[in-house]
Coordinates of C-alpha atoms in Angstrom, one line a residue:
X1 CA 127.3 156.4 30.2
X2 CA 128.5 153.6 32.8
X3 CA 126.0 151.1 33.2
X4 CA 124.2 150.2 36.4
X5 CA 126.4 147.9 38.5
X6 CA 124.8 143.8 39.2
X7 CA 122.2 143.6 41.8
X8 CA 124.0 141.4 43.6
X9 CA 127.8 143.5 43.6
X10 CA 125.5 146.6 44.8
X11 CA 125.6 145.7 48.5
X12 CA 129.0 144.1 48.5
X13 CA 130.4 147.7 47.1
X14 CA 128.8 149.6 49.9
X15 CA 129.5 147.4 52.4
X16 CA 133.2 147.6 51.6
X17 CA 133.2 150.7 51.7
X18 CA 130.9 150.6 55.3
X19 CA 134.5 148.6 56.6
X20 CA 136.6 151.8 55.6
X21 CA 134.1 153.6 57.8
X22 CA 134.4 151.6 60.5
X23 CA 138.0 151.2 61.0
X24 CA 138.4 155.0 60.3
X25 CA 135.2 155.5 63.3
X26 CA 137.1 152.8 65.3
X27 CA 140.5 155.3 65.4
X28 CA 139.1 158.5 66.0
X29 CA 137.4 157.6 69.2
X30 CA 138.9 154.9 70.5
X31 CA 141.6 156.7 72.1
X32 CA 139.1 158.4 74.7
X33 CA 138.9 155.1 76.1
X34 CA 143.1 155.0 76.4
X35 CA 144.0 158.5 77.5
X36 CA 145.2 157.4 81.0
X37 CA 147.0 154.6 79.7
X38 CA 148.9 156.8 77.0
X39 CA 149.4 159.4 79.3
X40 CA 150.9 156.8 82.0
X41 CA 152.7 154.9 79.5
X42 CA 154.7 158.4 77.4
X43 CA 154.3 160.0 81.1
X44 CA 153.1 163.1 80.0
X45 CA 149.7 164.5 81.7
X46 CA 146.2 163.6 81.2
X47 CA 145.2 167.1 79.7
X48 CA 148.3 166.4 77.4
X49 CA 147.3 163.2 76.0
X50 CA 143.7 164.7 75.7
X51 CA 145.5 166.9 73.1
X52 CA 145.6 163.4 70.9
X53 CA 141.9 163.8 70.4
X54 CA 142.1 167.4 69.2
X55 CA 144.9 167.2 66.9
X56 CA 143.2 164.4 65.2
X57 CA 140.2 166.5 64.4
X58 CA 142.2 169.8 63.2
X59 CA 143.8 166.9 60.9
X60 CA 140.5 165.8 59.9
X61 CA 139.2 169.7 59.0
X62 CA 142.5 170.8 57.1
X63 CA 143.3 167.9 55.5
X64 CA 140.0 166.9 54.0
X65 CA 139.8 169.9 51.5
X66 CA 143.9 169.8 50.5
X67 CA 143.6 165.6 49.8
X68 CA 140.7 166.3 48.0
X69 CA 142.1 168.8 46.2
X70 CA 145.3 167.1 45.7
X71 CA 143.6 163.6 44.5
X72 CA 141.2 165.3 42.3
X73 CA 143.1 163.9 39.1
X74 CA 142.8 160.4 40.3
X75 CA 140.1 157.7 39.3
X76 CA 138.1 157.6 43.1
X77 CA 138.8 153.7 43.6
X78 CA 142.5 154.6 43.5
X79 CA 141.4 157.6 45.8
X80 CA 140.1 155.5 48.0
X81 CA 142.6 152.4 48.3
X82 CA 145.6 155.2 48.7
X83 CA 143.7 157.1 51.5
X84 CA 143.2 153.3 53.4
X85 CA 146.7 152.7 52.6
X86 CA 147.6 156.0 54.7
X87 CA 145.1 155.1 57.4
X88 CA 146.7 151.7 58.0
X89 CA 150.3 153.4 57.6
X90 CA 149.3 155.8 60.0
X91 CA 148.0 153.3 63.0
X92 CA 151.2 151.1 62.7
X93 CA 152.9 154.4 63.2
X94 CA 151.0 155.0 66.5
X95 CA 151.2 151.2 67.5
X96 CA 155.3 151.2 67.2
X97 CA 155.5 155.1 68.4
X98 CA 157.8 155.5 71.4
X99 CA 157.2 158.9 72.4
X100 CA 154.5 161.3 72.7
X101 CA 155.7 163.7 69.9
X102 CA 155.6 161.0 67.1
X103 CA 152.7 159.7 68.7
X104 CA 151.2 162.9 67.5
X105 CA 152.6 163.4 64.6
X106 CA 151.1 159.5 63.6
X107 CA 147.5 160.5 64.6
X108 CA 147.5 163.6 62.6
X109 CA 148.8 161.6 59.4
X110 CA 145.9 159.1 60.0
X111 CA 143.6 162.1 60.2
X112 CA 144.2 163.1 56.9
X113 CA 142.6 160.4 55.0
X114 CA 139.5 160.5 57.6
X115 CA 137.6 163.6 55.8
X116 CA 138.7 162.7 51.9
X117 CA 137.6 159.1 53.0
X118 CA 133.8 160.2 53.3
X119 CA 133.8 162.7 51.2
X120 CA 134.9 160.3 48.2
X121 CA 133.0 157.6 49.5
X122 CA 129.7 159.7 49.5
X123 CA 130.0 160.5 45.9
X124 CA 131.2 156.7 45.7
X125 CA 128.0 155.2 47.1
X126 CA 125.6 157.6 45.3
X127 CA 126.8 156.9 41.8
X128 CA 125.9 153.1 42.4
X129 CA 122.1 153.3 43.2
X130 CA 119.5 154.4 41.6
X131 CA 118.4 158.1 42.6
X132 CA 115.8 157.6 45.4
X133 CA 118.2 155.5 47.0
X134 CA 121.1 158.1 46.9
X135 CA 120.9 159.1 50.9
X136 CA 119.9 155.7 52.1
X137 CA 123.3 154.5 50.4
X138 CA 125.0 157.1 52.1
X139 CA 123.3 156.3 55.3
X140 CA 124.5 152.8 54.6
X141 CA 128.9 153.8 54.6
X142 CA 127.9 155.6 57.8
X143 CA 126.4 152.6 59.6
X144 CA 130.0 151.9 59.8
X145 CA 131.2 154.8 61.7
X146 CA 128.2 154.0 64.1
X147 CA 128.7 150.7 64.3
X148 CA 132.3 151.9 65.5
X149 CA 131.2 154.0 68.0
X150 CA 129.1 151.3 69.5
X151 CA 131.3 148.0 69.6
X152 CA 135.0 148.9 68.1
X153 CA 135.5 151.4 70.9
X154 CA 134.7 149.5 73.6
X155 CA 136.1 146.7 72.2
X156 CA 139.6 148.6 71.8
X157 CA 139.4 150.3 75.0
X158 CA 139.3 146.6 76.8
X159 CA 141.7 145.1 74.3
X160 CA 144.1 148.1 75.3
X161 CA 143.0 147.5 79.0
X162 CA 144.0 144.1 78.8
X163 CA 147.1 143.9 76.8
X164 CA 148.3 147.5 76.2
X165 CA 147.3 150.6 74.3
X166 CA 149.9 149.7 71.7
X167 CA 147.6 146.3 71.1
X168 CA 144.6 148.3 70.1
X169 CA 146.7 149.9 67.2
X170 CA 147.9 146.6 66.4
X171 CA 144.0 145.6 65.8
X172 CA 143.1 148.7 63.9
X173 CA 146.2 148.1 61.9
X174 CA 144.5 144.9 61.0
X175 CA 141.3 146.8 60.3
X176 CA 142.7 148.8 58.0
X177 CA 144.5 145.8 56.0
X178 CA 141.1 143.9 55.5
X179 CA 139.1 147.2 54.4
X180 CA 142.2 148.2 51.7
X181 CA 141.7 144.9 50.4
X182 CA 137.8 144.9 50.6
X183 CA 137.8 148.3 49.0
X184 CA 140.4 147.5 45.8
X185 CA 138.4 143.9 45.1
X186 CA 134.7 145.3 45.4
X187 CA 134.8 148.7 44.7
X188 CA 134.4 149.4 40.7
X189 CA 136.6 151.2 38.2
X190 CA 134.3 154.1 37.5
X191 CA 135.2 157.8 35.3
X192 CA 135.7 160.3 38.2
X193 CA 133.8 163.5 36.7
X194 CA 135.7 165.7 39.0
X195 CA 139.4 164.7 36.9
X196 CA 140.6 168.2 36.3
X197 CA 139.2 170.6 38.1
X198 CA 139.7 174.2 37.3
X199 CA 140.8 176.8 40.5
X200 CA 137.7 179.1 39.2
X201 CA 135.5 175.9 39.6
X202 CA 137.1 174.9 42.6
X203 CA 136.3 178.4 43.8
X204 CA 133.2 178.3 42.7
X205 CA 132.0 175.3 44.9
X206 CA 133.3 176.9 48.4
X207 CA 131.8 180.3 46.9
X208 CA 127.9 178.7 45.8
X209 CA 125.7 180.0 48.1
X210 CA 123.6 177.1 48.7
X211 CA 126.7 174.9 49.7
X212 CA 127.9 177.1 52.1
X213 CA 124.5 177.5 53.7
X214 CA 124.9 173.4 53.6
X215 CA 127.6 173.4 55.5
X216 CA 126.6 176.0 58.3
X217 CA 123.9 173.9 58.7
X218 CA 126.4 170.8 59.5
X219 CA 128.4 172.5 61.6
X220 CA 125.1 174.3 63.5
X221 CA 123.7 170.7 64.0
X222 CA 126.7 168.6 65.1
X223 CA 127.4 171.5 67.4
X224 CA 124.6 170.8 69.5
X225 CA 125.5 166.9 70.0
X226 CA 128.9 167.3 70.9
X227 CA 127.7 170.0 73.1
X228 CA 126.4 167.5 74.9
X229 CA 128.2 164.5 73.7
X230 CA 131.5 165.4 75.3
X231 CA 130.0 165.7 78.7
X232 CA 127.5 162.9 78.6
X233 CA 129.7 161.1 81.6
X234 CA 129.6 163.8 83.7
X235 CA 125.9 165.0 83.3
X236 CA 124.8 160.7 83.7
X237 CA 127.1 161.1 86.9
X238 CA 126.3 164.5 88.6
X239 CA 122.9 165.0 87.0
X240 CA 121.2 161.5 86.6
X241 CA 123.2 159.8 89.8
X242 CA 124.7 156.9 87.5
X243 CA 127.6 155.3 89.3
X244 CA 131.0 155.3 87.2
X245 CA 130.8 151.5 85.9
X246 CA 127.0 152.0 84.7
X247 CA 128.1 154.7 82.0
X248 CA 129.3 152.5 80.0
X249 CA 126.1 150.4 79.6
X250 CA 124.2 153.3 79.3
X251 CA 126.2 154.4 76.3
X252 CA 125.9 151.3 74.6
X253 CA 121.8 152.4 74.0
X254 CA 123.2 155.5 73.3
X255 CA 125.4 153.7 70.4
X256 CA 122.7 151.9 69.1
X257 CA 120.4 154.9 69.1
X258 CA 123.0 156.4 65.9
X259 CA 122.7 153.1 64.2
X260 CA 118.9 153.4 63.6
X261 CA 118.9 156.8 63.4
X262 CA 121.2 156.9 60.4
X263 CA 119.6 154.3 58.9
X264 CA 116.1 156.3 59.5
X265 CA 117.7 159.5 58.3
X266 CA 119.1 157.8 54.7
X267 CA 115.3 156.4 53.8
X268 CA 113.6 159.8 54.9
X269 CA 116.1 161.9 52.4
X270 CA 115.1 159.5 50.2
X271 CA 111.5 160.2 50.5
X272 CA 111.6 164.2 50.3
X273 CA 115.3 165.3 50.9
X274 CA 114.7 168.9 52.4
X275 CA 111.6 167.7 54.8
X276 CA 114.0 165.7 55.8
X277 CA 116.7 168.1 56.8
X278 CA 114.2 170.5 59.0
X279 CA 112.4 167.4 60.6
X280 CA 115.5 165.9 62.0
X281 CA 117.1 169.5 62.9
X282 CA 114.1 170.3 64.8
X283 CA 113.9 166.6 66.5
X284 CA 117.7 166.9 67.4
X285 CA 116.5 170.4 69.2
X286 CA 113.3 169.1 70.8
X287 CA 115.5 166.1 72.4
X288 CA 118.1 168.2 73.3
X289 CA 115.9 170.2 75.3
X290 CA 113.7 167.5 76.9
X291 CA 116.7 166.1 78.2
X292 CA 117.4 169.0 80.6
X293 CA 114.4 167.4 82.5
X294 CA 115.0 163.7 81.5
X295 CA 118.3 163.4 82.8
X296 CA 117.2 163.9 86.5
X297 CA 115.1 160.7 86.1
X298 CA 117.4 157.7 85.4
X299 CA 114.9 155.8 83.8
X300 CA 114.2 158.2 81.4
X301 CA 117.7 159.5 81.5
X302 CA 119.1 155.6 79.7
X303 CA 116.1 156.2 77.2
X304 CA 116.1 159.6 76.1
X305 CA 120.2 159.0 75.7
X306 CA 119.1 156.3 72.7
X307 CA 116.8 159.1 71.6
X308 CA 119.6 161.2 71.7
X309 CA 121.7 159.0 69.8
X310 CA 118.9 158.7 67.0
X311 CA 118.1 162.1 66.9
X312 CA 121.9 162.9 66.5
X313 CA 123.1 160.7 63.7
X314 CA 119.6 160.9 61.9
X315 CA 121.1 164.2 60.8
X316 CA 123.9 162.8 58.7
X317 CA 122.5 161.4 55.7
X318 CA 120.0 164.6 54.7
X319 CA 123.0 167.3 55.8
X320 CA 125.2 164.9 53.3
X321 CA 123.0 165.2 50.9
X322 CA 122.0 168.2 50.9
X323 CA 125.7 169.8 50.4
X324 CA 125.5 166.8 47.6
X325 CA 122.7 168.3 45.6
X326 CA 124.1 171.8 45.6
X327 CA 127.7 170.5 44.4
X328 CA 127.7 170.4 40.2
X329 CA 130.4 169.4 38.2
X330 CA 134.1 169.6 39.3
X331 CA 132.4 170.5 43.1
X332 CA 131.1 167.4 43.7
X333 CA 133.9 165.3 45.8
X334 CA 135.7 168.5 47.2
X335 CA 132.0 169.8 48.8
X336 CA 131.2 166.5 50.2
X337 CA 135.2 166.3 51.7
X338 CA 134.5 170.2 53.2
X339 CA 130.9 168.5 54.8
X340 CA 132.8 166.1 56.7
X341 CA 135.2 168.9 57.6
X342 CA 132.6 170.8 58.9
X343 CA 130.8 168.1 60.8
X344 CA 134.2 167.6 62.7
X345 CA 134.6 171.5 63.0
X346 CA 131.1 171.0 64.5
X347 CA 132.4 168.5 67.0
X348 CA 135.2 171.4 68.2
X349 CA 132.7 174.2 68.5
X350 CA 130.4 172.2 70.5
X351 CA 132.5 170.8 72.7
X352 CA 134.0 174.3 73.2
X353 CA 130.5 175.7 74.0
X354 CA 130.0 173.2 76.6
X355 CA 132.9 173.9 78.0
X356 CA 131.9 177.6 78.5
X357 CA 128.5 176.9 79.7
X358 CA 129.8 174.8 82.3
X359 CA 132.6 176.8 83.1
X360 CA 132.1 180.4 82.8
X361 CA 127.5 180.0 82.3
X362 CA 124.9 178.5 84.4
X363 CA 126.4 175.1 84.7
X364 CA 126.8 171.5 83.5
X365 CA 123.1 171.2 84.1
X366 CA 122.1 173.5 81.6
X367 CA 124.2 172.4 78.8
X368 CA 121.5 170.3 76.9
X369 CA 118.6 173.3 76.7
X370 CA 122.1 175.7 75.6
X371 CA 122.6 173.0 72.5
X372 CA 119.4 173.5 71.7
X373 CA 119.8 176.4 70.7
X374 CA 122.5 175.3 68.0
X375 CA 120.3 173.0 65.6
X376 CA 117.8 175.8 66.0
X377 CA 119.8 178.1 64.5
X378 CA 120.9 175.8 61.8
X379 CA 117.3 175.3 61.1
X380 CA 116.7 179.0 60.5
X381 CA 119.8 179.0 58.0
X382 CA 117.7 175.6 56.5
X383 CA 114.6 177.8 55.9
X384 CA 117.1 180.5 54.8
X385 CA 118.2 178.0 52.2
X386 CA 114.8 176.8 51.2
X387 CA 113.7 180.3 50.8
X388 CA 116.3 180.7 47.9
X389 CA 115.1 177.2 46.8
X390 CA 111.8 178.7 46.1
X391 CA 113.4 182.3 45.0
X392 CA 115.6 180.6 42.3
X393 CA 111.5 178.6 41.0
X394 CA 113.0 175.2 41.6
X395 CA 115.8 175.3 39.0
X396 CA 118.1 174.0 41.2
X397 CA 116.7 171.0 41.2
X398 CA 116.4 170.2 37.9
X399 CA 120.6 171.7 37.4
X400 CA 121.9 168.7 40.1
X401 CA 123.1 165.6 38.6
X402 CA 122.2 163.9 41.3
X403 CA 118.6 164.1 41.0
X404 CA 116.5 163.1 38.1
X405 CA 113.0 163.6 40.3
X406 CA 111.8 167.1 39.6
X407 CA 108.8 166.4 42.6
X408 CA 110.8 166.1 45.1
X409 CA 112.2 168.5 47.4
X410 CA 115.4 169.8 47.2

């Protein structure tokens, strides 16, 4: 059995792998910021360079099942060194690209090591803390993908004002330099339990009924943000009367919003893991909701979008887990990987639904009570899943390695 890692390497390990996160978080959404000038630049149309964005996530959702299929025989520190390795191949690639085609093709290669990335990493960060720390580590990675969201993006999008577009993919090249090196000094050599992997067991894990009720959970829940999230500069605009140039400060409370709430999210998984998972569901809901009548008050509108921001990533950490707990064996690292599929498959349906509402349903202004109805759906498949919880008399939880806490819910 491998011992307990030093008190003092503990936060050092999860912090390196928090820089992965944050460089990969930096990539994905950076780009919105640098759609006109990639579109100017490769002259190609707006809706065209828009694409960038949505090949990026159908990378993300294929690849993060196939590389974690296709790394399963490899120790998880080598996982993870090779999958930075891609990520900072793939942004010099789209730094020296000089045409929209290749451009592509060099975001879709970076999206492949996204998924695997967290997925790995999860299992990473729970096998170096004790067991009632498990989600709070994992809440920890993704402080890095928030902390993204709130100063890398807006930090590339005026470094590719300034200088280029190309010059933001020269930083992120940079980013992914310092986390490969980061990751191979401070992450440990540790036995990877999901080596050699049968196809029955493999099988098995997409098949388990539990998991998959995980992951239409994730996918229900995330949904509903990017329902909203994708039009949050129109509705602040045309629903809340926010000039153009006061969206971006706005989103700003909205960025720090995600870093407490995943930080709140980790430590209440900790406490009772399934509580968790309905309380934050049905928060994300209520909020969604209230802001139908928030937004029209700009006062309320700049704090309910923090709210919003909480409520929103305060759903990572107990959805993670969750799919975590239900993963034995050989499942482990190829469940988590399919999570973080499905919280980008998520991402496309709710951005899709918007688009419908707004388009062919009762309008933009009615897009945040329509989300609502997403995590409120995922929270009847959560009581679904609790209901075989209690059918199965709690054996469940005493069958995950991940949990030697018998009282606590699972």
């Amino acid at each position: 059995m491998t011992p307990a890692p030093p008190p003092t390497r503990l936060p050092l390990t999860l912090y390196a792998l928090t820089v992965g996160a944050f460089g990969i978080g930096t990539t994905e959404f950076v780009i919105m910021g640098l759609l006109q000038q990639v579109a100017d630049d490769l002259h190609v149309g707006i809706a065209t360079a828009g694409l960038l964005i949505s090949g990026y996530a159908l990378g993300v959702f294929v690849g993060a099942p196939l590389l974690t299929l296709a790394t399963g025989r490899m120790p998880r520190k080598a996982v993870l060194v090779a999958l930075m390795g891609v990520f900072t191949l793939g942004n010099l690639a789209c730094a020296l690209a000089p045409n929209y085609t290749l451009l592509m093709v060099a975001r879709v290669v970076t999206s492949l090591a996204h998924g695997t990335f967290f997925g790995v990493g999860s299992v990473v960060a729970t096998s170096m803390v004790a067991p009632e720390r498990k989600a709070s580590a994992i809440s920890i990675m993704f402080t890095g993908l928030t902390v993204a969201t709130l100063l890398g993006v807006p930090a590339g999008a005026r470094l590719g004002l300034d200088f280029g577009w190309r010059a933001t993919f020269w930083a992120v090249t940079a980013i992914g330099l310092v986390a490969t090196g980061v990751i191979a000094l401070l992450v440990p050599h540790t036995r990877n339990d999901d080596a050699t992997p049968t196809s029955r067991e493999i099988l098995g894990v997409i098949a388990r009924p539990q998991v998959v009720l995980g992951l239409v959970m994730t996918v229900l829940g995330f949904a509903g943000v990017f329902a909203v999230f994708t039009y949050i500069q129109p509705l602040l605009t045309r629903i809340s009367g926010f000039t153009q140039g006061a969206v971006s400060p706005v989103l700003l409370v909205f960025g720090g919003g995600m870093i407490l709430g995943n930080l709140l999210g980790g430590r209440l998984a900790d406490h009772r893991l399934m509580p968790a998972v309905f309380g934050t569901l049905a928060a994300l809901a209520g909020v969604l909701f209230a802001m139908t009548f928030a937004l029209r008050v700009p006062i309320a509108a700049i704090a309910f979008v923090g709210v919003f921001g909480a409520a929103a990533f305060a759903t990572v950490a107990p959805l993670q887990m969750r799919v975590l707990r239900k993963a034995e064996g050989a499942g482990q690292s190829l469940a988590s990987s399919l999570n973080i599929a499905a919280f980008n498959l998520g991402n496309a349906v709710g951005a899709w639904m918007g688009g419908v509402v707004i388009d062919h349903g009762p309008g933009l202004g009615a897009v945040t009570w329509t989300a609502a109805l997403l995590p409120l759906a995922g929270l009847v498949v959560a009581a679904w899943s609790h209901a075989l919880d209690a059918r199965e008399g709690g054996a469940a939880i005493h069958a995950t390695p991940l949990s030697n806490t018998p009282g606590r819910a699972n």
